[in-house]
């Protein structure tokens, strides 16, 4: 299956565009896109589960928080997310699970330090084939 | 946009609704064309809409599109009436540059450069996901956050004299570790003493040209002398502090009835509890970065000692280029306390300013400008004109011109290493993609950037440095 995301060009950062049939599906693919900047996603065995529950001001805010969570888990707790499964996404809250494993430098061969997620040109759009999200991360 | 003179372009208030001050770009005709290609002008204009701004919203010749603020931007707000923006400092709080001057001449290194670089590469943790000193307790981390480079010196990394040659003496006093989240501390705890990845580096360089004899002499620089430049910041700790306070500011902004044209510009009044908390957390993250560069300095000195027998790597200076600082500047003819946001810009204070090291009192502070990998870097000196025009600020580097992806497509890591070797530059890199993304062709020409700054008078050239060895994260 082709990945449901692509990496965009930006002079300072790295952009990701992801899509899905539902907004939750688009968010899940945005997580995959972000992880692909950190390591090769194929190397992650998603055997460990972490729950995620976030509150936010709107969909954009929740997307930034979700991706920030993935960055924090990697950088702060050395946990690599391989897949996200979101049970519910409303305009003000998000609930779901992240599947991954402990980071192992030799196994996962890190690609980039992703510093943070930005609101720069963030967009969430409903199109005929589903939801498209665009977000830029600082590296 | 109006061309004011050869090196200055003004963005009038009519450029965009809501601008309360003008914008000003420092550039020549070639650089302004590059700046016009992306969103830099719009971002400079967006910043000019923030409440309580004084003077002008500025962009240095190395400016390029960032997120919210342009990178290479300077904006000052009234300390009483103005706002502070976490995005105006950026994610890598106190990303900065340090220069060490050795007692070794270039010709004395001979065939030992390879061993020296290998030693440095072994001793400085670099690249994505690398750990620094192991086992730092949260209690000790709090000390790092409140004492900065002073903590590192006390822990045996360097000497007390080092502190005299750091901006803020390596410690911003109002830092408060309790304003830094546990998450930020968790990210930073095992990253203290790491170079990181991206554009961060440690370079062995030599002085190739001296333009300003008097200043070079006072800074301890002379032709063919080996120097070392370090470029890194506050690592994951600073990134998380910015992430946390962007959320806090977005929420608080509603209460203060502030609206911004770009969410990344989220800001709060400087004197609000949220504004004060951010400045205390930012200072703590800045101190982490000062300590980080201090530890890396120590390892470089050890590597020099081991391979060359001696080092003499005294600190020339250490400058922050992502920071917000309370300073006194002339605004509309009177002296005023302002908060200067420098987002990819360097403080460039002239002689007789109390903030600069005593030894530099009669010449001004060193302004350190790293070039892109394998190209030249510069040492400049601050000027009175910078005080009059740019809140005592100057450029910070070459400035990226192409995306990382485009840079990577242009050249393979092997070819890049070969080309650099042909130019007499040896490279040690943690990752191949890290190297190619920093392909020097992805950056503007640092010589052009520095010439604009010099000719516009907002800093003066002192010396040019050329690399012979690069350690890349």
Coordinates of C-alpha atoms in Angstrom, one line a residue:
Chain A
X1 CA 0.0 0.0 0.0
X2 CA 1.3 3.5 -0.8
X3 CA 1.8 5.7 2.2
X4 CA -1.0 8.2 2.7
X5 CA 1.5 11.1 3.3
X6 CA 4.2 13.0 1.6
X7 CA 7.1 15.3 2.6
X8 CA 6.9 18.9 1.5
X9 CA 9.6 21.4 0.8
X10 CA 10.3 24.4 3.1
X11 CA 13.5 26.4 3.3
X12 CA 13.8 26.1 7.1
X13 CA 11.7 23.1 8.0
X14 CA 10.1 19.9 6.9
X15 CA 6.5 19.9 5.9
X16 CA 4.2 16.9 5.9
X17 CA 0.9 16.4 4.1
X18 CA -1.2 13.4 5.1
X19 CA -4.7 12.3 4.2
X20 CA -7.4 9.8 5.2
X21 CA -11.1 9.1 4.8
X22 CA -11.8 10.5 8.3
X23 CA -10.1 13.3 10.2
X24 CA -8.8 10.7 12.6
X25 CA -7.4 8.7 9.7
X26 CA -5.6 11.8 8.3
X27 CA -4.1 12.5 11.8
X28 CA -2.9 8.8 12.0
X29 CA -1.1 9.2 8.7
X30 CA 0.4 12.5 9.8
X31 CA 1.9 10.6 12.8
X32 CA 3.4 8.1 10.3
X33 CA 4.8 10.9 8.2
X34 CA 6.4 12.5 11.2
X35 CA 7.9 9.2 12.3
X36 CA 9.4 8.7 8.8
X37 CA 11.4 11.8 9.4
X38 CA 12.8 10.4 12.7
X39 CA 13.7 6.8 11.5
X40 CA 12.7 4.3 8.9
X41 CA 9.2 3.3 10.0
X42 CA 9.7 -0.3 8.8
X43 CA 12.2 -0.8 11.7
X44 CA 9.7 -0.2 14.4
X45 CA 7.9 -3.2 15.9
X46 CA 4.7 -1.7 17.5
X47 CA 4.4 -4.1 20.4
X48 CA 4.1 -1.6 23.2
X49 CA 0.9 0.5 23.6
X50 CA 0.5 4.0 25.1
X51 CA -2.8 5.8 25.5
X52 CA -3.2 9.4 24.4
X53 CA -5.9 11.8 25.6
X54 CA -5.6 15.4 24.5
X55 CA -7.7 18.6 24.9
X56 CA -7.3 21.5 22.5
X57 CA -8.8 24.6 21.1
X58 CA -9.6 23.2 17.7
X59 CA -8.5 20.5 15.2
X60 CA -5.3 22.4 14.3
X61 CA -4.4 22.7 17.9
X62 CA -5.1 19.0 18.5
X63 CA -2.9 18.0 15.5
X64 CA 0.0 20.0 16.8
X65 CA -0.5 18.5 20.3
X66 CA -0.7 14.9 18.9
X67 CA 2.5 15.3 16.9
X68 CA 4.2 17.1 19.8
X69 CA 3.3 14.1 21.9
X70 CA 5.1 11.8 19.5
X71 CA 8.2 14.0 19.5
X72 CA 8.2 14.2 23.3
X73 CA 7.9 10.4 23.7
X74 CA 10.8 9.9 21.3
X75 CA 13.1 12.7 22.7
X76 CA 12.1 12.5 26.3
X77 CA 11.1 8.9 27.0
X78 CA 13.0 7.1 24.1
X79 CA 9.7 5.6 22.9
X80 CA 9.3 5.4 19.1
X81 CA 5.8 5.4 17.8
X82 CA 5.2 3.1 14.9
X83 CA 1.5 3.6 14.5
X84 CA -1.4 5.6 15.9
X85 CA -5.0 4.4 16.3
X86 CA -7.4 7.2 17.2
X87 CA -10.8 6.1 18.6
X88 CA -12.3 9.6 18.7
X89 CA -11.3 13.1 17.4
X90 CA -13.7 16.0 18.1
X91 CA -12.9 19.7 17.6
X92 CA -11.8 19.9 21.2
X93 CA -10.5 16.5 22.2
X94 CA -8.7 13.5 20.9
X95 CA -8.4 10.0 22.3
X96 CA -6.6 7.0 21.1
X97 CA -3.5 4.7 21.3
X98 CA 0.1 4.9 20.1
X99 CA 1.9 1.6 19.3
X100 CA 5.6 1.4 19.2
X101 CA 8.7 0.2 21.1
X102 CA 11.7 1.5 23.1
X103 CA 14.2 3.3 20.9
X104 CA 17.4 1.4 20.1
X105 CA 20.0 3.4 18.3
X106 CA 21.5 0.5 16.5
X107 CA 18.2 -1.0 15.3
X108 CA 16.4 2.2 14.4
X109 CA 19.3 4.4 13.1
X110 CA 17.9 7.9 13.8
X111 CA 17.6 10.2 10.8
X112 CA 16.9 13.7 12.2
X113 CA 16.2 15.5 15.4
X114 CA 12.8 17.0 15.0
X115 CA 12.6 19.9 17.4
X116 CA 9.0 20.8 17.4
X117 CA 5.7 21.1 15.5
X118 CA 4.7 24.6 14.2
X119 CA 1.4 26.3 13.4
X120 CA 3.1 27.8 10.3
X121 CA 0.7 27.3 7.3
X122 CA -1.1 24.6 9.2
X123 CA -4.2 23.4 7.3
X124 CA -6.9 20.8 7.7
X125 CA -9.3 20.5 4.7
X126 CA -12.2 18.3 3.8
X127 CA -12.0 17.3 0.1
X128 CA -14.0 14.9 -2.1
X129 CA -11.7 12.0 -1.2
X130 CA -11.5 12.7 2.5
X131 CA -9.4 14.9 4.9
X132 CA -6.1 16.5 4.0
X133 CA -3.8 17.9 6.7
X134 CA -0.6 20.0 6.2
X135 CA 1.8 20.8 9.0
X136 CA 5.4 22.0 9.2
X137 CA 7.9 20.7 11.8
X138 CA 11.1 22.5 12.8
X139 CA 14.3 20.5 12.4
Chain B
X1 CA 8.8 48.0 -0.7
X2 CA 11.0 51.1 -1.0
X3 CA 14.8 51.1 -1.6
X4 CA 16.3 53.5 0.9
X5 CA 19.9 53.1 -0.1
X6 CA 22.2 50.4 -1.4
X7 CA 21.8 48.2 1.6
X8 CA 18.4 49.1 3.1
X9 CA 14.8 48.4 2.0
X10 CA 11.8 49.7 3.8
X11 CA 8.5 48.0 4.1
X12 CA 5.9 50.8 4.6
X13 CA 3.0 50.5 6.9
X14 CA 0.7 50.5 3.9
X15 CA 2.2 47.0 2.9
X16 CA -0.3 45.2 5.1
X17 CA -3.2 46.2 7.3
X18 CA -2.5 46.4 11.0
X19 CA 1.2 47.3 10.8
X20 CA 2.0 49.7 13.6
X21 CA 5.6 50.2 12.6
X22 CA 7.6 49.9 9.4
X23 CA 9.7 47.0 8.3
X24 CA 13.3 47.2 7.3
X25 CA 15.4 44.7 5.4
X26 CA 19.2 44.9 5.2
X27 CA 20.2 43.5 1.8
X28 CA 21.9 44.3 -1.5
X29 CA 20.3 43.7 -4.8
X30 CA 21.3 40.1 -5.0
X31 CA 20.2 39.2 -1.5
X32 CA 16.9 41.1 -1.7
X33 CA 16.0 39.0 -4.7
X34 CA 16.5 35.8 -2.7
X35 CA 14.5 37.3 0.2
X36 CA 11.6 38.2 -2.1
X37 CA 11.3 34.6 -3.3
X38 CA 9.9 33.3 -0.1
X39 CA 7.5 34.6 2.7
X40 CA 10.2 36.7 4.5
X41 CA 8.7 40.1 3.6
X42 CA 5.2 39.0 4.7
X43 CA 6.6 37.6 8.0
X44 CA 8.5 40.9 8.7
X45 CA 5.3 42.8 8.0
X46 CA 3.3 40.3 10.3
X47 CA 5.7 41.0 13.1
X48 CA 5.1 44.7 12.6
X49 CA 1.5 44.2 13.6
X50 CA 2.4 43.0 17.2
X51 CA 1.2 45.2 20.0
X52 CA 3.7 47.6 21.7
X53 CA 6.4 47.2 19.1
X54 CA 8.9 50.1 18.9
X55 CA 11.3 51.2 16.1
X56 CA 11.0 48.9 13.1
X57 CA 10.5 45.2 12.5
X58 CA 13.9 44.3 11.1
X59 CA 15.4 41.5 8.9
X60 CA 19.1 40.9 8.5
X61 CA 20.7 40.1 5.1
X62 CA 20.7 36.3 5.9
X63 CA 16.9 36.4 6.5
X64 CA 14.7 33.7 5.2
X65 CA 11.3 32.4 5.8
X66 CA 10.7 30.9 9.2
X67 CA 7.5 30.1 11.0
X68 CA 5.8 33.2 12.4
X69 CA 8.9 35.3 12.7
X70 CA 11.4 35.3 9.8
X71 CA 14.7 33.7 10.6
X72 CA 17.1 36.7 10.7
X73 CA 14.5 38.9 12.4
X74 CA 14.9 41.5 15.1
X75 CA 11.9 43.1 16.9
X76 CA 11.8 45.2 20.1
X77 CA 8.8 45.8 22.3
X78 CA 8.2 48.3 25.0
X79 CA 8.9 46.7 28.3
X80 CA 5.8 48.1 29.9
X81 CA 3.3 48.2 27.0
X82 CA 4.7 45.5 24.7
X83 CA 4.4 41.8 24.2
X84 CA 6.8 38.8 24.4
X85 CA 6.4 36.0 21.8
X86 CA 7.8 32.6 22.3
X87 CA 7.9 32.2 18.5
X88 CA 10.0 35.4 18.4
X89 CA 12.8 33.5 20.1
X90 CA 12.2 30.2 18.4
X91 CA 12.4 26.5 19.4
X92 CA 16.1 26.4 19.8
X93 CA 16.4 28.9 22.6
X94 CA 20.0 30.3 22.8
X95 CA 21.1 28.5 19.8
X96 CA 24.5 30.3 19.5
X97 CA 28.1 30.3 18.6
X98 CA 31.3 30.1 20.6
X99 CA 34.8 30.8 19.3
X100 CA 38.0 29.4 20.9
X101 CA 41.4 30.8 20.0
X102 CA 44.2 28.3 20.1
X103 CA 47.9 28.8 20.6
X104 CA 48.6 26.6 17.6
X105 CA 49.5 27.9 14.1
X106 CA 48.0 26.1 11.1
X107 CA 51.4 24.8 9.9
X108 CA 52.1 23.2 13.2
X109 CA 49.2 20.7 13.0
X110 CA 50.8 18.9 10.0
X111 CA 49.5 15.4 9.6
X112 CA 47.7 15.3 12.9
X113 CA 44.4 16.8 11.8
X114 CA 42.9 13.4 11.1
X115 CA 43.7 12.2 14.6
X116 CA 42.5 15.5 16.1
X117 CA 39.1 15.2 14.3
X118 CA 38.8 11.5 15.2
X119 CA 39.4 12.4 18.9
X120 CA 36.9 15.3 18.8
X121 CA 34.3 13.1 17.0
X122 CA 34.8 10.4 19.7
X123 CA 34.6 12.8 22.6
X124 CA 31.7 15.1 21.6
X125 CA 28.3 13.3 21.5
X126 CA 26.7 14.3 18.2
X127 CA 23.9 13.4 15.8
X128 CA 20.2 12.6 16.4
X129 CA 19.3 10.6 19.5
X130 CA 22.8 10.8 21.2
X131 CA 23.2 10.9 24.9
X132 CA 25.4 13.4 26.8
X133 CA 26.5 12.9 30.3
X134 CA 24.8 10.0 31.8
X135 CA 23.0 10.0 35.1
X136 CA 22.4 13.8 35.7
X137 CA 19.8 14.1 38.4
X138 CA 16.9 16.4 38.1
X139 CA 18.2 18.3 41.1
X140 CA 21.5 18.9 39.2
X141 CA 19.6 19.8 36.1
X142 CA 17.8 22.5 38.0
X143 CA 21.2 23.9 39.0
X144 CA 22.3 23.9 35.3
X145 CA 19.1 25.8 34.5
X146 CA 19.7 28.5 37.1
X147 CA 23.5 28.7 37.0
X148 CA 24.3 28.1 33.3
X149 CA 27.9 27.8 32.3
X150 CA 28.9 28.5 35.9
X151 CA 27.5 25.1 36.8
X152 CA 29.7 23.5 34.2
X153 CA 32.8 25.3 35.4
X154 CA 32.1 24.2 39.0
X155 CA 31.7 20.6 37.7
X156 CA 35.1 20.8 36.2
X157 CA 34.4 21.8 32.6
X158 CA 36.7 24.8 32.0
X159 CA 37.8 27.7 34.3
X160 CA 36.2 30.7 35.9
X161 CA 38.0 33.0 33.4
X162 CA 36.0 31.4 30.7
X163 CA 32.8 32.9 32.1
X164 CA 34.1 36.5 31.5
X165 CA 34.0 35.9 27.8
X166 CA 30.4 34.7 27.4
X167 CA 27.3 36.8 26.7
X168 CA 25.6 37.4 30.1
X169 CA 28.7 35.7 31.6
X170 CA 27.0 32.4 30.6
X171 CA 24.0 32.8 33.0
X172 CA 20.9 34.8 32.6
X173 CA 20.0 35.8 36.2
X174 CA 16.3 35.7 36.2
X175 CA 16.1 32.0 35.2
X176 CA 13.7 29.9 37.3
X177 CA 13.8 26.2 36.9
X178 CA 10.4 25.8 38.3
X179 CA 8.9 27.5 35.2
X180 CA 10.3 24.7 33.0
X181 CA 8.0 21.8 32.6
X182 CA 8.9 18.3 33.7
X183 CA 8.6 17.2 30.1
X184 CA 11.2 19.8 29.0
X185 CA 13.5 18.5 31.8
X186 CA 13.0 14.9 30.7
X187 CA 14.0 15.8 27.2
X188 CA 17.0 17.8 28.2
X189 CA 18.4 15.6 31.1
X190 CA 20.5 13.3 29.0
X191 CA 21.2 15.8 26.2
X192 CA 23.4 18.1 28.2
X193 CA 26.8 18.1 26.5
X194 CA 25.6 17.1 23.1
X195 CA 26.0 18.8 19.7
X196 CA 22.7 17.7 18.2
X197 CA 22.1 17.4 14.5
X198 CA 20.9 19.7 11.7
X199 CA 23.1 22.8 11.1
X200 CA 25.0 22.3 14.4
X201 CA 28.7 21.7 14.2
X202 CA 32.1 22.0 15.8
X203 CA 34.8 23.3 13.3
X204 CA 38.5 23.6 13.4
X205 CA 39.3 26.7 11.4
X206 CA 42.2 29.1 10.8
X207 CA 42.4 32.8 10.5
X208 CA 42.9 33.6 6.9
X209 CA 42.4 37.4 6.8
X210 CA 42.5 40.2 9.3
X211 CA 40.5 43.4 8.3
X212 CA 40.6 45.3 11.6
X213 CA 44.1 45.0 13.2
X214 CA 43.2 46.7 16.5
X215 CA 40.1 44.6 17.2
X216 CA 41.7 41.4 16.1
X217 CA 44.6 42.0 18.5
X218 CA 42.3 42.7 21.4
X219 CA 40.2 39.6 20.5
X220 CA 43.5 37.6 20.5
X221 CA 43.3 36.7 16.7
X222 CA 46.2 36.7 14.2
X223 CA 46.8 35.2 10.7
X224 CA 47.1 31.4 10.4
X225 CA 46.1 30.8 14.0
X226 CA 44.0 27.7 14.6
X227 CA 40.6 28.5 16.1
X228 CA 37.6 26.3 16.9
X229 CA 33.9 27.3 16.4
X230 CA 31.0 25.6 18.2
X231 CA 27.4 26.0 17.0
X232 CA 24.7 24.4 19.1
X233 CA 21.9 25.4 21.5
X234 CA 19.6 24.2 24.2
X235 CA 18.6 20.9 22.6
X236 CA 15.3 19.2 23.4
X237 CA 14.9 21.1 26.6
X238 CA 14.6 24.5 24.8
X239 CA 12.4 23.0 22.1
X240 CA 10.0 21.8 24.7
X241 CA 10.0 25.1 26.6
X242 CA 9.0 26.9 23.4
X243 CA 6.3 24.2 22.5
X244 CA 4.9 24.5 26.1
X245 CA 4.7 28.3 26.1
X246 CA 3.3 28.5 22.6
X247 CA 0.3 26.6 24.0
X248 CA 0.1 28.7 27.1
X249 CA 0.4 32.0 25.1
X250 CA -2.3 30.9 22.7
X251 CA -4.7 30.3 25.5
X252 CA -3.8 33.4 27.5
X253 CA -3.9 35.7 24.5
X254 CA -7.7 35.4 24.5
X255 CA -7.8 36.8 28.0
X256 CA -5.6 39.8 27.0
X257 CA -7.8 40.3 23.9
X258 CA -4.7 40.0 21.6
X259 CA -5.2 38.7 18.1
X260 CA -2.4 37.8 15.7
X261 CA -2.3 37.2 12.0
X262 CA -0.3 33.9 12.3
X263 CA -0.8 31.5 15.2
X264 CA 2.9 31.0 15.4
X265 CA 3.2 34.7 16.5
X266 CA 1.2 33.9 19.8
X267 CA 2.3 36.5 22.4
X268 CA 1.3 37.9 25.8
X269 CA 2.1 41.2 27.6
X270 CA 5.6 41.1 28.9
X271 CA 4.4 42.2 32.4
X272 CA 1.6 39.5 32.5
X273 CA 2.2 36.4 34.7
X274 CA 2.5 34.2 31.5
X275 CA 5.0 36.7 30.0
X276 CA 7.1 36.7 33.1
X277 CA 7.0 32.9 33.4
X278 CA 8.0 32.5 29.8
X279 CA 11.0 34.8 30.3
X280 CA 12.1 32.9 33.3
X281 CA 11.8 29.6 31.5
X282 CA 13.5 31.0 28.4
X283 CA 16.4 32.2 30.6
X284 CA 16.7 28.7 32.1
X285 CA 16.8 27.1 28.7
X286 CA 19.4 29.7 27.6
X287 CA 21.5 28.7 30.6
X288 CA 21.3 25.1 29.6
X289 CA 22.7 26.1 26.2
X290 CA 25.5 28.1 27.8
X291 CA 26.4 25.0 29.9
X292 CA 26.2 22.8 26.9
X293 CA 28.7 24.9 24.9
X294 CA 30.9 25.0 28.0
X295 CA 31.1 21.2 28.2
X296 CA 31.8 20.8 24.5
X297 CA 34.5 23.4 24.9
X298 CA 36.1 21.3 27.6
X299 CA 36.1 18.1 25.5
X300 CA 37.6 20.0 22.6
X301 CA 40.4 21.3 24.8
X302 CA 41.1 17.8 26.0
X303 CA 41.2 16.5 22.4
X304 CA 43.7 19.2 21.5
X305 CA 45.8 18.4 24.5
X306 CA 45.8 14.7 23.8
X307 CA 46.7 15.0 20.1
X308 CA 48.7 18.2 19.9
X309 CA 50.1 18.3 23.4
X310 CA 48.7 21.7 24.2
X311 CA 45.7 23.8 23.3
X312 CA 45.5 27.3 24.7
X313 CA 41.9 27.4 23.6
X314 CA 40.8 30.5 25.4
X315 CA 37.3 31.7 24.7
X316 CA 37.0 34.7 22.3
X317 CA 33.3 35.0 22.9
X318 CA 30.0 33.2 23.0
X319 CA 26.9 34.7 21.4
X320 CA 23.2 33.8 21.5
X321 CA 21.3 34.1 18.3
X322 CA 17.9 33.0 19.4
X323 CA 16.9 35.0 22.4
X324 CA 14.8 37.8 23.9
X325 CA 16.6 40.3 26.2
X326 CA 15.7 43.2 28.3
X327 CA 18.0 46.1 27.1
X328 CA 18.1 49.9 27.1
X329 CA 17.9 51.5 23.7
X330 CA 17.3 54.9 22.2
X331 CA 13.7 55.0 21.0
X332 CA 12.4 58.3 19.5
X333 CA 15.2 60.3 21.0
X334 CA 14.9 58.9 24.5
X335 CA 16.4 56.0 26.4
X336 CA 13.9 53.3 26.9
X337 CA 13.8 49.8 28.4
X338 CA 12.7 47.3 25.7
X339 CA 12.6 43.6 25.1
X340 CA 14.6 42.7 22.0
X341 CA 13.6 39.5 20.2
X342 CA 16.5 38.2 18.2
X343 CA 15.4 35.3 16.1
X344 CA 18.5 34.3 14.1
X345 CA 20.3 37.5 14.8
X346 CA 23.3 38.3 17.0
X347 CA 23.8 41.1 19.5
X348 CA 26.4 43.5 18.2
X349 CA 27.2 46.0 21.0
X350 CA 29.8 48.6 20.4
X351 CA 32.6 49.8 22.7
X352 CA 31.8 51.3 26.1
X353 CA 28.7 49.2 26.7
X354 CA 28.7 47.8 30.2
X355 CA 27.4 44.4 29.0
X356 CA 30.6 43.5 27.2
X357 CA 33.8 41.9 28.6
X358 CA 36.2 44.4 30.2
X359 CA 39.0 43.4 27.8
X360 CA 36.8 44.4 24.8
X361 CA 35.5 47.7 26.4
X362 CA 37.5 49.9 24.0
X363 CA 36.7 48.0 20.8
X364 CA 33.2 46.5 21.1
X365 CA 32.0 42.9 21.4
X366 CA 33.0 40.2 19.0
X367 CA 30.1 39.2 16.7
X368 CA 30.5 35.6 15.5
X369 CA 29.1 34.6 12.1
X370 CA 29.3 31.0 11.1
X371 CA 29.2 30.2 7.4
X372 CA 27.7 27.1 5.9
X373 CA 29.7 23.8 6.1
X374 CA 33.0 24.1 4.4
X375 CA 32.8 27.9 3.6
X376 CA 34.2 30.9 5.5
X377 CA 33.1 32.2 8.9
X378 CA 33.6 35.7 10.2
X379 CA 34.4 37.6 13.3
X380 CA 32.9 41.1 13.3
X381 CA 32.7 43.8 15.9
X382 CA 29.7 45.7 17.2
X383 CA 29.1 49.4 16.2
X384 CA 27.4 52.5 17.4
X385 CA 25.3 52.5 14.2
X386 CA 23.8 49.1 15.2
X387 CA 22.7 50.8 18.5
X388 CA 21.0 53.6 16.4
X389 CA 19.4 51.3 13.9
X390 CA 19.0 47.7 14.9
X391 CA 18.8 47.6 18.7
X392 CA 22.5 46.6 18.6
X393 CA 21.9 43.6 16.4
X394 CA 23.5 42.0 13.3
X395 CA 23.2 38.9 11.1
X396 CA 23.8 35.4 12.4
X397 CA 25.0 33.3 9.5
X398 CA 24.7 32.5 5.8
X399 CA 20.9 31.8 5.8
X400 CA 19.4 28.8 4.1
X401 CA 18.3 29.3 0.5
X402 CA 17.2 25.8 -0.4
X403 CA 15.1 23.2 1.4
X404 CA 16.9 20.3 3.0
X405 CA 15.2 17.9 0.5
X406 CA 16.5 19.9 -2.4
X407 CA 20.0 20.1 -0.8
X408 CA 20.0 16.4 -0.4
X409 CA 19.0 15.7 -4.0
X410 CA 21.9 17.7 -5.4
X411 CA 24.8 15.6 -4.1
X412 CA 25.7 12.3 -2.4
X413 CA 27.5 12.3 0.9
X414 CA 30.5 10.6 -0.6
X415 CA 30.8 13.2 -3.4
X416 CA 30.4 16.1 -0.8
X417 CA 33.1 14.6 1.4
X418 CA 35.4 14.2 -1.6
X419 CA 34.8 17.8 -2.8
X420 CA 35.5 19.2 0.7
X421 CA 38.7 17.1 0.9
X422 CA 39.8 18.6 -2.3
X423 CA 39.4 22.0 -0.7
X424 CA 41.5 20.8 2.2
X425 CA 38.6 20.2 4.6
X426 CA 38.1 16.9 6.5
X427 CA 34.7 16.0 7.7
X428 CA 33.3 13.7 10.3
X429 CA 29.5 13.4 10.3
X430 CA 27.1 11.4 12.4
X431 CA 24.8 10.7 9.4
X432 CA 25.0 10.8 5.6
X433 CA 21.7 12.6 5.2
X434 CA 22.8 15.1 7.9
X435 CA 25.8 16.0 5.7
X436 CA 24.0 16.3 2.4
X437 CA 21.3 18.4 3.9
X438 CA 23.9 20.9 5.0
X439 CA 25.4 20.9 1.5
X440 CA 27.0 24.4 1.3
X441 CA 25.1 25.1 -1.9
X442 CA 21.9 25.1 0.1
X443 CA 22.9 28.4 1.7
X444 CA 23.4 32.0 0.7
X445 CA 26.9 33.2 0.2
X446 CA 28.1 34.2 3.7
X447 CA 30.6 36.6 2.1
X448 CA 27.7 38.6 0.6
X449 CA 25.8 38.6 3.9
X450 CA 28.7 39.9 5.9
X451 CA 29.6 42.5 3.3
X452 CA 26.1 44.0 3.5
X453 CA 26.3 44.1 7.3
X454 CA 29.8 45.7 7.1
X455 CA 28.9 48.2 4.4
X456 CA 25.6 49.2 6.1
X457 CA 27.7 49.7 9.2
X458 CA 25.7 47.6 11.7
X459 CA 28.9 45.6 12.4
X460 CA 32.5 45.8 11.1
X461 CA 34.6 42.9 9.7
X462 CA 37.5 41.9 11.9
X463 CA 38.7 38.5 10.6
X464 CA 37.8 35.8 8.2
X465 CA 38.1 32.1 9.3
X466 CA 38.4 29.1 6.9
X467 CA 37.6 25.6 8.1
X468 CA 40.0 22.6 7.8
X469 CA 38.0 20.1 9.9
X470 CA 34.3 19.8 10.5
X471 CA 32.4 17.7 13.0
X472 CA 28.8 17.5 12.0
X473 CA 25.8 16.2 14.0

